[in-house]
PDB file of C-alpha atoms in Angstrom:
ATOM      1  CA  MET O   1     129.729  86.109  99.653  1.00 51.00           C
ATOM      2  CA  GLU O   2     126.879  84.643  97.783  1.00 49.00           C
ATOM      3  CA  ALA O   3     126.144  82.249 100.452  1.00 51.00           C
ATOM      4  CA  SER O   4     126.134  84.801 103.165  1.00 56.00           C
ATOM      5  CA  LEU O   5     123.811  87.100 100.878  1.00 51.00           C
ATOM      6  CA  SER O   6     121.455  84.284 100.614  1.00 58.00           C
ATOM      7  CA  ASN O   7     121.202  83.693 104.243  1.00 60.00           C
ATOM      8  CA  ARG O   8     120.611  87.432 105.114  1.00 56.00           C
ATOM      9  CA  GLN O   9     117.737  87.426 102.256  1.00 57.00           C
ATOM     10  CA  ASP O  10     116.317  84.232 103.870  1.00 61.00           C
ATOM     11  CA  ALA O  11     116.345  86.293 107.180  1.00 64.00           C
ATOM     12  CA  HIS O  12     114.764  89.017 106.010  1.00 60.00           C
ATOM     13  CA  ALA O  13     111.875  86.798 104.523  1.00 63.00           C
ATOM     14  CA  GLU O  14     111.376  85.079 108.224  1.00 70.00           C
ATOM     15  CA  ARG O  15     111.361  88.458 109.598  1.00 68.00           C
ATOM     16  CA  SER O  16     108.931  89.823 107.149  1.00 69.00           C
ATOM     17  CA  ARG O  17     106.606  86.559 107.897  1.00 73.00           C
ATOM     18  CA  LYS O  18     106.722  87.168 111.659  1.00 77.00           C
ATOM     19  CA  VAL O  19     105.774  90.545 111.220  1.00 75.00           C
ATOM     20  CA  ARG O  20     102.715  89.629 109.081  1.00 74.00           C
ATOM     21  CA  GLN O  21     101.816  87.209 111.918  1.00 79.00           C
ATOM     22  CA  VAL O  22     102.011  89.710 114.677  1.00 80.00           C
ATOM     23  CA  LEU O  23      99.793  92.136 112.364  1.00 77.00           C
ATOM     24  CA  ALA O  24      97.287  89.815 111.757  1.00 80.00           C
ATOM     25  CA  GLY O  25      96.802  88.872 115.670  1.00 82.00           C
ATOM     26  CA  ILE O  26      96.708  92.455 116.429  1.00 80.00           C
ATOM     27  CA  LEU O  27      94.228  93.136 113.609  1.00 79.00           C
ATOM     28  CA  VAL O  28      91.923  90.589 115.178  1.00 83.00           C
ATOM     29  CA  ALA O  29      92.136  92.243 118.673  1.00 82.00           C
ATOM     30  CA  ASN O  30      91.720  95.905 117.301  1.00 78.00           C
ATOM     31  CA  TRP O  31      88.575  95.137 115.611  1.00 80.00           C
ATOM     32  CA  ALA O  32      87.081  92.991 118.410  1.00 84.00           C
ATOM     33  CA  VAL O  33      87.652  96.112 120.732  1.00 83.00           C
ATOM     34  CA  ALA O  34      86.312  98.617 117.881  1.00 81.00           C
ATOM     35  CA  ILE O  35      83.101  96.291 117.427  1.00 85.00           C
ATOM     36  CA  ALA O  36      82.402  96.188 121.228  1.00 83.00           C
ATOM     37  CA  LYS O  37      82.691 100.124 121.473  1.00 79.00           C
ATOM     38  CA  LEU O  38      80.613 100.843 118.187  1.00 78.00           C
ATOM     39  CA  LEU O  39      77.947  98.358 119.097  1.00 81.00           C
ATOM     40  CA  PHE O  40      77.543  99.549 122.770  1.00 75.00           C
ATOM     41  CA  GLY O  41      78.041 103.244 121.711  1.00 71.00           C
ATOM     42  CA  LEU O  42      75.362 103.095 119.159  1.00 71.00           C
ATOM     43  CA  ALA O  43      72.882 101.355 121.441  1.00 72.00           C
ATOM     44  CA  ALA O  44      73.354 103.661 124.422  1.00 65.00           C
ATOM     45  CA  GLN O  45      73.622 106.530 121.730  1.00 59.00           C
ATOM     46  CA  SER O  46      76.746 107.752 123.173  1.00 64.00           C
ATOM     47  CA  ALA O  47      78.822 110.076 120.466  1.00 60.00           C
ATOM     48  CA  SER O  48      82.106 109.734 122.589  1.00 66.00           C
ATOM     49  CA  VAL O  49      81.938 106.055 122.800  1.00 70.00           C
ATOM     50  CA  THR O  50      81.042 105.736 119.196  1.00 70.00           C
ATOM     51  CA  ALA O  51      83.778 107.889 118.065  1.00 69.00           C
ATOM     52  CA  ASP O  52      86.155 105.874 120.144  1.00 72.00           C
ATOM     53  CA  GLY O  53      85.065 102.983 118.193  1.00 75.00           C
ATOM     54  CA  LEU O  54      85.722 104.474 115.071  1.00 70.00           C
ATOM     55  CA  HIS O  55      89.225 105.239 116.426  1.00 69.00           C
ATOM     56  CA  SER O  56      89.540 101.657 117.213  1.00 74.00           C
ATOM     57  CA  PHE O  57      88.355 100.725 113.712  1.00 72.00           C
ATOM     58  CA  ILE O  58      90.951 102.861 112.192  1.00 68.00           C
ATOM     59  CA  ASP O  59      93.526 100.892 114.453  1.00 68.00           C
ATOM     60  CA  GLY O  60      92.301  97.742 112.417  1.00 71.00           C
ATOM     61  CA  SER O  61      92.307  99.413 109.070  1.00 66.00           C
ATOM     62  CA  SER O  62      96.031 100.347 109.675  1.00 67.00           C
ATOM     63  CA  ASN O  63      96.898  96.760 110.485  1.00 67.00           C
ATOM     64  CA  ILE O  64      95.451  95.996 107.067  1.00 68.00           C
ATOM     65  CA  LEU O  65      97.608  98.435 105.568  1.00 66.00           C
ATOM     66  CA  GLY O  66     100.617  96.971 107.261  1.00 65.00           C
ATOM     67  CA  LEU O  67      99.727  93.579 106.042  1.00 68.00           C
ATOM     68  CA  VAL O  68      99.659  94.760 102.443  1.00 64.00           C
ATOM     69  CA  ALA O  69     102.818  96.818 102.867  1.00 62.00           C
ATOM     70  CA  MET O  70     104.762  93.850 104.347  1.00 62.00           C
ATOM     71  CA  ALA O  71     103.608  91.566 101.470  1.00 67.00           C
ATOM     72  CA  ALA O  72     105.307  94.084  99.053  1.00 64.00           C
ATOM     73  CA  ALA O  73     108.211  94.801 101.361  1.00 58.00           C
ATOM     74  CA  ALA O  74     109.165  90.960 101.725  1.00 61.00           C
ATOM     75  CA  ARG O  75     109.500  90.608  97.855  1.00 67.00           C
ATOM     76  CA  PRO O  76     112.936  90.058  96.772  1.00 65.00           C
ATOM     77  CA  ALA O  77     115.071  92.693  94.848  1.00 65.00           C
ATOM     78  CA  ASP O  78     114.332  93.036  91.126  1.00 67.00           C
ATOM     79  CA  GLU O  79     114.829  94.886  88.142  1.00 71.00           C
ATOM     80  CA  ASP O  80     112.728  97.596  89.009  1.00 72.00           C
ATOM     81  CA  HIS O  81     113.761  97.829  92.710  1.00 65.00           C
ATOM     82  CA  PRO O  82     117.331  96.548  92.790  1.00 64.00           C
ATOM     83  CA  TYR O  83     117.403  97.839  96.258  1.00 65.00           C
ATOM     84  CA  GLY O  84     114.454  95.604  97.357  1.00 63.00           C
ATOM     85  CA  HIS O  85     110.993  96.777  98.554  1.00 62.00           C
ATOM     86  CA  GLY O  86     111.691  97.616 102.049  1.00 64.00           C
ATOM     87  CA  LYS O  87     110.756 101.188 101.836  1.00 70.00           C
ATOM     88  CA  PHE O  88     106.906 100.121 101.384  1.00 70.00           C
ATOM     89  CA  GLU O  89     107.117  99.554 105.125  1.00 66.00           C
ATOM     90  CA  ALA O  90     108.059 103.473 105.757  1.00 73.00           C
ATOM     91  CA  ILE O  91     105.406 104.280 103.468  1.00 76.00           C
ATOM     92  CA  ALA O  92     102.889 102.076 105.420  1.00 72.00           C
ATOM     93  CA  SER O  93     104.204 103.969 108.321  1.00 72.00           C
ATOM     94  CA  LEU O  94     103.144 107.376 106.582  1.00 78.00           C
ATOM     95  CA  GLY O  95      99.992 106.207 106.295  1.00 76.00           C
ATOM     96  CA  ILE O  96      99.464 105.186 109.955  1.00 73.00           C
ATOM     97  CA  GLY O  97     100.468 108.850 110.484  1.00 76.00           C
ATOM     98  CA  ALA O  98      97.997 110.060 108.212  1.00 77.00           C
ATOM     99  CA  MET O  99      95.185 108.025 110.047  1.00 73.00           C
ATOM    100  CA  ILE O 100      96.150 109.344 113.377  1.00 72.00           C
ATOM    101  CA  GLY O 101      95.916 112.870 111.836  1.00 75.00           C
ATOM    102  CA  ILE O 102      92.307 112.064 110.819  1.00 73.00           C
ATOM    103  CA  GLY O 103      91.725 110.789 114.299  1.00 68.00           C
ATOM    104  CA  MET O 104      92.992 114.047 115.546  1.00 72.00           C
ATOM    105  CA  LEU O 105      90.597 116.015 113.668  1.00 75.00           C
ATOM    106  CA  GLU O 106      87.640 113.901 114.814  1.00 68.00           C
ATOM    107  CA  LEU O 107      88.561 114.620 118.557  1.00 65.00           C
ATOM    108  CA  GLY O 108      88.837 118.339 117.774  1.00 74.00           C
ATOM    109  CA  ARG O 109      85.302 118.219 116.317  1.00 73.00           C
ATOM    110  CA  MET O 110      84.117 116.278 119.331  1.00 68.00           C
ATOM    111  CA  ALA O 111      85.689 118.858 121.717  1.00 70.00           C
ATOM    112  CA  LEU O 112      84.045 121.744 120.010  1.00 77.00           C
ATOM    113  CA  ASP O 113      80.697 120.035 120.206  1.00 74.00           C
ATOM    114  CA  SER O 114      81.082 119.458 123.874  1.00 70.00           C
ATOM    115  CA  LEU O 115      82.381 122.990 124.797  1.00 75.00           C
ATOM    116  CA  LEU O 116      80.060 125.110 122.369  1.00 78.00           C
ATOM    117  CA  HIS O 117      76.910 122.840 122.324  1.00 73.00           C
ATOM    118  CA  ASP O 118      77.049 121.357 125.759  1.00 66.00           C
ATOM    119  CA  LYS O 119      77.024 117.799 124.324  1.00 64.00           C
ATOM    120  CA  HIS O 120      78.109 115.047 126.482  1.00 61.00           C
ATOM    121  CA  ALA O 121      77.478 111.128 127.055  1.00 60.00           C
ATOM    122  CA  GLN O 122      74.949 109.770 129.260  1.00 69.00           C
ATOM    123  CA  VAL O 123      76.964 107.886 131.854  1.00 70.00           C
ATOM    124  CA  THR O 124      75.977 104.311 133.034  1.00 74.00           C
ATOM    125  CA  PRO O 125      78.219 101.680 134.805  1.00 80.00           C
ATOM    126  CA  LEU O 126      77.967  99.110 131.850  1.00 78.00           C
ATOM    127  CA  MET O 127      79.266 101.952 129.515  1.00 76.00           C
ATOM    128  CA  ALA O 128      82.242 102.503 131.991  1.00 79.00           C
ATOM    129  CA  GLY O 129      82.747  98.843 132.231  1.00 84.00           C
ATOM    130  CA  VAL O 130      83.125  98.301 128.439  1.00 80.00           C
ATOM    131  CA  MET O 131      85.514 101.222 128.332  1.00 83.00           C
ATOM    132  CA  VAL O 132      87.823  99.723 131.108  1.00 89.00           C
ATOM    133  CA  PHE O 133      87.643  96.088 129.256  1.00 86.00           C
ATOM    134  CA  THR O 134      88.607  97.678 126.018  1.00 84.00           C
ATOM    135  CA  LEU O 135      91.350  99.855 127.686  1.00 88.00           C
ATOM    136  CA  VAL O 136      92.936  96.925 129.308  1.00 89.00           C
ATOM    137  CA  VAL O 137      92.855  94.861 125.814  1.00 86.00           C
ATOM    138  CA  ASN O 138      94.517  97.912 124.252  1.00 83.00           C
ATOM    139  CA  LEU O 139      97.285  98.137 126.526  1.00 89.00           C
ATOM    140  CA  VAL O 140      98.050  94.297 126.073  1.00 89.00           C
ATOM    141  CA  VAL O 141      98.026  94.937 122.447  1.00 85.00           C
ATOM    142  CA  THR O 142     100.550  97.844 122.550  1.00 87.00           C
ATOM    143  CA  ARG O 143     102.769  95.926 124.800  1.00 89.00           C
ATOM    144  CA  VAL O 144     102.897  92.975 122.501  1.00 88.00           C
ATOM    145  CA  GLU O 145     103.338  94.882 119.384  1.00 84.00           C
ATOM    146  CA  ARG O 146     106.079  97.183 120.847  1.00 88.00           C
ATOM    147  CA  HIS O 147     107.757  94.023 122.152  1.00 89.00           C
ATOM    148  CA  TYR O 148     107.835  92.253 118.606  1.00 85.00           C
ATOM    149  CA  GLY O 149     108.669  95.727 117.069  1.00 83.00           C
ATOM    150  CA  GLU O 150     111.792  96.049 118.840  1.00 84.00           C
ATOM    151  CA  ARG O 151     112.756  92.515 118.615  1.00 84.00           C
ATOM    152  CA  LEU O 152     112.186  92.167 114.809  1.00 79.00           C
ATOM    153  CA  LYS O 153     113.342  95.842 114.505  1.00 75.00           C
ATOM    154  CA  SER O 154     110.156  96.652 112.484  1.00 75.00           C
ATOM    155  CA  THR O 155     109.266 100.389 111.849  1.00 72.00           C
ATOM    156  CA  LEU O 156     105.865  99.220 110.755  1.00 70.00           C
ATOM    157  CA  LEU O 157     105.151  97.427 114.147  1.00 79.00           C
ATOM    158  CA  LEU O 158     106.638 100.254 116.225  1.00 81.00           C
ATOM    159  CA  ALA O 159     104.329 102.773 114.309  1.00 76.00           C
ATOM    160  CA  ASP O 160     101.346 100.740 114.856  1.00 76.00           C
ATOM    161  CA  ALA O 161     102.107 100.171 118.439  1.00 83.00           C
ATOM    162  CA  ASN O 162     102.184 104.050 118.912  1.00 79.00           C
ATOM    163  CA  HIS O 163      98.866 103.999 116.936  1.00 73.00           C
ATOM    164  CA  THR O 164      97.171 101.768 119.313  1.00 78.00           C
ATOM    165  CA  LEU O 165      98.744 103.806 122.284  1.00 81.00           C
ATOM    166  CA  SER O 166      96.964 106.765 121.039  1.00 75.00           C
ATOM    167  CA  ASP O 167      93.811 104.626 121.353  1.00 77.00           C
ATOM    168  CA  VAL O 168      94.809 103.965 125.003  1.00 82.00           C
ATOM    169  CA  PHE O 169      94.974 107.654 125.806  1.00 79.00           C
ATOM    170  CA  VAL O 170      91.488 108.199 123.766  1.00 78.00           C
ATOM    171  CA  THR O 171      89.941 105.637 125.899  1.00 83.00           C
ATOM    172  CA  LEU O 172      91.513 107.111 129.180  1.00 82.00           C
ATOM    173  CA  ALA O 173      90.125 110.528 128.181  1.00 78.00           C
ATOM    174  CA  VAL O 174      86.760 109.374 127.637  1.00 77.00           C
ATOM    175  CA  LEU O 175      86.643 107.582 130.832  1.00 83.00           C
ATOM    176  CA  LEU O 176      87.971 110.617 132.654  1.00 81.00           C
ATOM    177  CA  SER O 177      85.368 112.806 130.950  1.00 76.00           C
ATOM    178  CA  LEU O 178      82.572 110.457 132.005  1.00 76.00           C
ATOM    179  CA  GLY O 179      83.504 110.580 135.437  1.00 82.00           C
ATOM    180  CA  LEU O 180      83.806 114.242 135.563  1.00 80.00           C
ATOM    181  CA  VAL O 181      80.354 114.388 133.576  1.00 75.00           C
ATOM    182  CA  TRP O 182      79.041 112.103 136.321  1.00 80.00           C
ATOM    183  CA  LEU O 183      80.325 114.492 139.029  1.00 82.00           C
ATOM    184  CA  GLY O 184      78.658 117.377 137.376  1.00 78.00           C
ATOM    185  CA  TYR O 185      81.031 119.114 134.814  1.00 78.00           C
ATOM    186  CA  PRO O 186      79.430 118.372 131.492  1.00 72.00           C
ATOM    187  CA  ARG O 187      81.907 120.365 129.488  1.00 74.00           C
ATOM    188  CA  ALA O 188      84.760 118.415 130.687  1.00 72.00           C
ATOM    189  CA  ASP O 189      84.401 116.066 128.049  1.00 68.00           C
ATOM    190  CA  GLY O 190      85.720 118.827 125.561  1.00 72.00           C
ATOM    191  CA  VAL O 191      88.462 119.882 127.777  1.00 76.00           C
ATOM    192  CA  VAL O 192      89.963 116.427 128.126  1.00 72.00           C
ATOM    193  CA  ALA O 193      89.242 115.775 124.200  1.00 69.00           C
ATOM    194  CA  LEU O 194      91.543 118.780 123.307  1.00 76.00           C
ATOM    195  CA  LEU O 195      94.407 117.725 125.645  1.00 74.00           C
ATOM    196  CA  VAL O 196      94.306 114.188 123.899  1.00 71.00           C
ATOM    197  CA  MET O 197      94.402 115.919 120.479  1.00 74.00           C
ATOM    198  CA  ILE O 198      97.646 117.244 121.811  1.00 76.00           C
ATOM    199  CA  PHE O 199      99.029 114.084 122.641  1.00 71.00           C
ATOM    200  CA  VAL O 200      97.760 112.433 119.297  1.00 68.00           C
ATOM    201  CA  ALA O 201      99.313 115.208 117.211  1.00 75.00           C
ATOM    202  CA  TYR O 202     102.605 114.461 119.255  1.00 75.00           C
ATOM    203  CA  VAL O 203     102.361 110.570 118.234  1.00 69.00           C
ATOM    204  CA  ALA O 204     101.661 111.369 114.616  1.00 73.00           C
ATOM    205  CA  TYR O 205     104.784 113.635 114.228  1.00 78.00           C
ATOM    206  CA  GLY O 206     107.047 111.159 115.666  1.00 74.00           C
ATOM    207  CA  ILE O 207     105.756 108.460 113.218  1.00 72.00           C
ATOM    208  CA  VAL O 208     106.096 110.769 110.143  1.00 79.00           C
ATOM    209  CA  ARG O 209     109.343 112.083 111.438  1.00 80.00           C
ATOM    210  CA  GLN O 210     110.846 108.539 111.393  1.00 74.00           C
ATOM    211  CA  ALA O 211     109.257 107.364 108.226  1.00 76.00           C
ATOM    212  CA  VAL O 212     110.548 110.432 106.473  1.00 79.00           C
ATOM    213  CA  GLY O 213     113.839 109.821 107.623  1.00 75.00           C
ATOM    214  CA  ILE O 214     114.066 106.426 105.912  1.00 70.00           C
ATOM    215  CA  LEU O 215     112.386 107.691 102.825  1.00 75.00           C
ATOM    216  CA  SER O 216     114.855 110.608 102.776  1.00 71.00           C
ATOM    217  CA  ASP O 217     117.933 108.342 103.264  1.00 70.00           C
ATOM    218  CA  THR O 218     119.167 109.518 106.449  1.00 77.00           C
ATOM    219  CA  ALA O 219     122.432 108.128 107.518  1.00 82.00           C
ATOM    220  CA  ARG O 220     121.740 104.969 109.365  1.00 84.00           C
ATOM    221  CA  LEU O 221     125.427 104.279 110.783  1.00 91.00           C
ATOM    222  CA  ASP O 222     127.879 106.400 112.401  1.00 91.00           C
ATOM    223  CA  ALA O 223     130.482 107.237 109.659  1.00 93.00           C
ATOM    224  CA  ALA O 224     133.181 107.873 112.130  1.00 93.00           C
ATOM    225  CA  ARG O 225     132.623 104.219 113.560  1.00 93.00           C
ATOM    226  CA  VAL O 226     132.610 102.709 109.832  1.00 94.00           C
ATOM    227  CA  GLY O 227     135.847 104.567 109.054  1.00 93.00           C
ATOM    228  CA  GLN O 228     137.616 103.268 112.328  1.00 93.00           C
ATOM    229  CA  LEU O 229     136.556  99.487 111.742  1.00 94.00           C
ATOM    230  CA  THR O 230     137.529  99.789 108.009  1.00 95.00           C
ATOM    231  CA  MET O 231     141.009 101.464 108.925  1.00 94.00           C
ATOM    232  CA  GLY O 232     141.421  98.381 111.283  1.00 94.00           C
ATOM    233  CA  VAL O 233     141.443  96.162 108.260  1.00 94.00           C
ATOM    234  CA  PRO O 234     145.445  95.416 106.783  1.00 95.00           C
ATOM    235  CA  GLY O 235     146.031  97.212 103.792  1.00 93.00           C
ATOM    236  CA  VAL O 236     143.695 100.142 104.086  1.00 94.00           C
ATOM    237  CA  LEU O 237     145.767 103.244 104.030  1.00 94.00           C
ATOM    238  CA  SER O 238     142.769 105.549 104.079  1.00 93.00           C
ATOM    239  CA  CYS O 239     138.766 105.579 104.330  1.00 95.00           C
ATOM    240  CA  ARG O 240     136.462 108.291 103.348  1.00 93.00           C
ATOM    241  CA  ASP O 241     132.946 109.279 101.947  1.00 93.00           C
ATOM    242  CA  VAL O 242     131.272 106.859 104.027  1.00 95.00           C
ATOM    243  CA  ARG O 243     127.266 106.895 103.325  1.00 93.00           C
ATOM    244  CA  SER O 244     124.859 104.497 104.846  1.00 91.00           C
ATOM    245  CA  ARG O 245     120.906 104.549 104.007  1.00 86.00           C
ATOM    246  CA  GLY O 246     117.952 102.049 104.510  1.00 80.00           C
ATOM    247  CA  MET O 247     115.776 100.579 107.018  1.00 72.00           C
ATOM    248  CA  GLU O 248     116.834  99.906 110.877  1.00 68.00           C
ATOM    249  CA  ASP O 249     117.299  95.875 109.692  1.00 65.00           C
ATOM    250  CA  SER O 250     118.519  96.430 106.104  1.00 75.00           C
ATOM    251  CA  VAL O 251     121.073  99.074 105.809  1.00 86.00           C
ATOM    252  CA  TYR O 252     123.189  99.548 102.549  1.00 89.00           C
ATOM    253  CA  VAL O 253     126.689 101.106 102.868  1.00 94.00           C
ATOM    254  CA  ASP O 254     129.394 102.346 100.196  1.00 94.00           C
ATOM    255  CA  LEU O 255     132.732 103.877 100.931  1.00 96.00           C
ATOM    256  CA  LYS O 256     136.242 104.449  99.543  1.00 95.00           C
ATOM    257  CA  ILE O 257     139.132 103.250 100.452  1.00 95.00           C
ATOM    258  CA  GLU O 258     142.841 103.806  99.269  1.00 94.00           C
ATOM    259  CA  VAL O 259     145.429 100.919  99.049  1.00 94.00           C
ATOM    260  CA  ASP O 260     149.205 100.664  98.310  1.00 93.00           C
ATOM    261  CA  PRO O 261     149.191 101.282  94.141  1.00 92.00           C
ATOM    262  CA  GLN O 262     151.821  98.321  93.986  1.00 92.00           C
ATOM    263  CA  LEU O 263     149.170  95.990  94.857  1.00 92.00           C
ATOM    264  CA  THR O 264     147.684  93.782  92.260  1.00 92.00           C
ATOM    265  CA  THR O 265     143.992  93.872  91.180  1.00 91.00           C
ATOM    266  CA  ALA O 266     143.430  90.647  92.955  1.00 92.00           C
ATOM    267  CA  GLN O 267     145.197  91.827  96.267  1.00 93.00           C
ATOM    268  CA  ALA O 268     143.192  95.009  96.284  1.00 93.00           C
ATOM    269  CA  HIS O 269     139.923  93.088  95.958  1.00 93.00           C
ATOM    270  CA  GLU O 270     140.924  90.855  98.749  1.00 94.00           C
ATOM    271  CA  VAL O 271     141.585  93.891 101.021  1.00 95.00           C
ATOM    272  CA  ALA O 272     137.976  95.402 100.065  1.00 94.00           C
ATOM    273  CA  ASP O 273     136.438  91.962 100.784  1.00 94.00           C
ATOM    274  CA  GLN O 274     137.994  92.052 104.217  1.00 95.00           C
ATOM    275  CA  VAL O 275     136.469  95.196 104.919  1.00 95.00           C
ATOM    276  CA  GLU O 276     133.147  93.996 103.552  1.00 93.00           C
ATOM    277  CA  HIS O 277     133.237  91.039 105.994  1.00 93.00           C
ATOM    278  CA  ARG O 278     134.366  93.128 109.160  1.00 94.00           C
ATOM    279  CA  LEU O 279     131.366  95.585 108.481  1.00 94.00           C
ATOM    280  CA  HIS O 280     128.972  92.880 108.110  1.00 91.00           C
ATOM    281  CA  ALA O 281     130.290  91.337 111.456  1.00 90.00           C
ATOM    282  CA  SER O 282     130.144  94.717 113.181  1.00 91.00           C
ATOM    283  CA  PHE O 283     126.711  95.553 111.825  1.00 90.00           C
ATOM    284  CA  PRO O 284     124.265  92.723 111.373  1.00 81.00           C
ATOM    285  CA  GLN O 285     121.648  94.971 110.014  1.00 80.00           C
ATOM    286  CA  VAL O 286     124.073  95.626 106.810  1.00 86.00           C
ATOM    287  CA  VAL O 287     122.786  93.649 104.025  1.00 81.00           C
ATOM    288  CA  ASP O 288     125.269  95.343 101.293  1.00 86.00           C
ATOM    289  CA  VAL O 289     128.642  96.892 101.341  1.00 93.00           C
ATOM    290  CA  VAL O 290     129.885  98.593  98.216  1.00 93.00           C
ATOM    291  CA  VAL O 291     133.719  99.419  98.720  1.00 95.00           C
ATOM    292  CA  HIS O 292     135.323 101.858  96.075  1.00 95.00           C
ATOM    293  CA  VAL O 293     139.184 100.851  95.785  1.00 94.00           C
ATOM    294  CA  GLU O 294     141.498 103.681  94.767  1.00 93.00           C
ATOM    295  CA  PRO O 295     145.259 103.667  94.716  1.00 93.00           C
ATOM    296  CA  ALA O 296     146.950 105.846  97.474  1.00 88.00           C
ATOM    297  CA  ARG O 297     148.169 109.134  96.311  1.00 78.00           C
ATOM    298  CA  ALA O 298     151.905 109.457  95.553  1.00 60.00           C
ATOM    299  CA  SER O 299     152.469 112.062  98.512  1.00 50.00           C
ATOM    300  CA  GLY O 300     151.110 109.741 100.947  1.00 45.00           C
ATOM    301  CA  SER O 301     147.382 109.221 102.504  1.00 45.00           C
ATOM    302  CA  LEU O 302     146.504 110.301 105.736  1.00 46.00           C
ATOM    303  CA  PRO O 303     143.824 108.268 107.504  1.00 47.00           C
ATOM    304  CA  ALA O 304     140.556 109.927 106.738  1.00 46.00           C
ATOM    305  CA  HIS O 305     137.071 109.144 108.090  1.00 46.00           C
TER     306      HIS O 305
END
């Protein structure tokens, strides 16, 4: 069991290293896009493009937040954090959700300025070309980050991919509004910005909901499935009070089983070990299983899940 635990810890450390590598690469791409938008927006005195650059800059800031969080999350369990530091990743996801919320407020301000004060960008072909280029970069970044987020089962990478996706929609909105302004509808900038703000709010809600679920110890495994697997272990007469929590890739499980009261302590412990082995084999994301062994009641125990 100690060797198995060591292997799981090594795998977790390797995963954290890979997540940090992805975040570092995404950071470079996000800030390259942000600098391009900011420089061009300021040079052309375009408020919408400049604001979009600020939104991209927030993407880069979230990557730095993620790198710091993953450095903390990769640390092994210690006396103060006996269950490890994995929840720092969820805390970082909350931070990303907050950053999206800030971007949403900026979009609302831009929309009101356009609708109430008739403020809109001066459209040029070069401006449109820069926005299309940054749009392509953000689409590639989103796809790559989502791929590695799903592959590594990283809540943080998936949340940041959604954040970058929100930047894609902001850029699309800016392009659409520029096109409508060029066609003679100057207030379209504000209308499109309001629509994007609704989408950004939805993205932020999804990220915050997922992070809160982790931090509030939402069940990670199907208790009925865990009970079914446990009941398949020879010697287990009953299984109940199944609980699970943690991250997608690091789940902690505890449960109670009843065994024949005539079993010796060593025999009962062997049954518990078999339960642990079966759950680890069936759920690779499980890092620890605590099995509470109790003697079956004299009246007989019916299987319970």
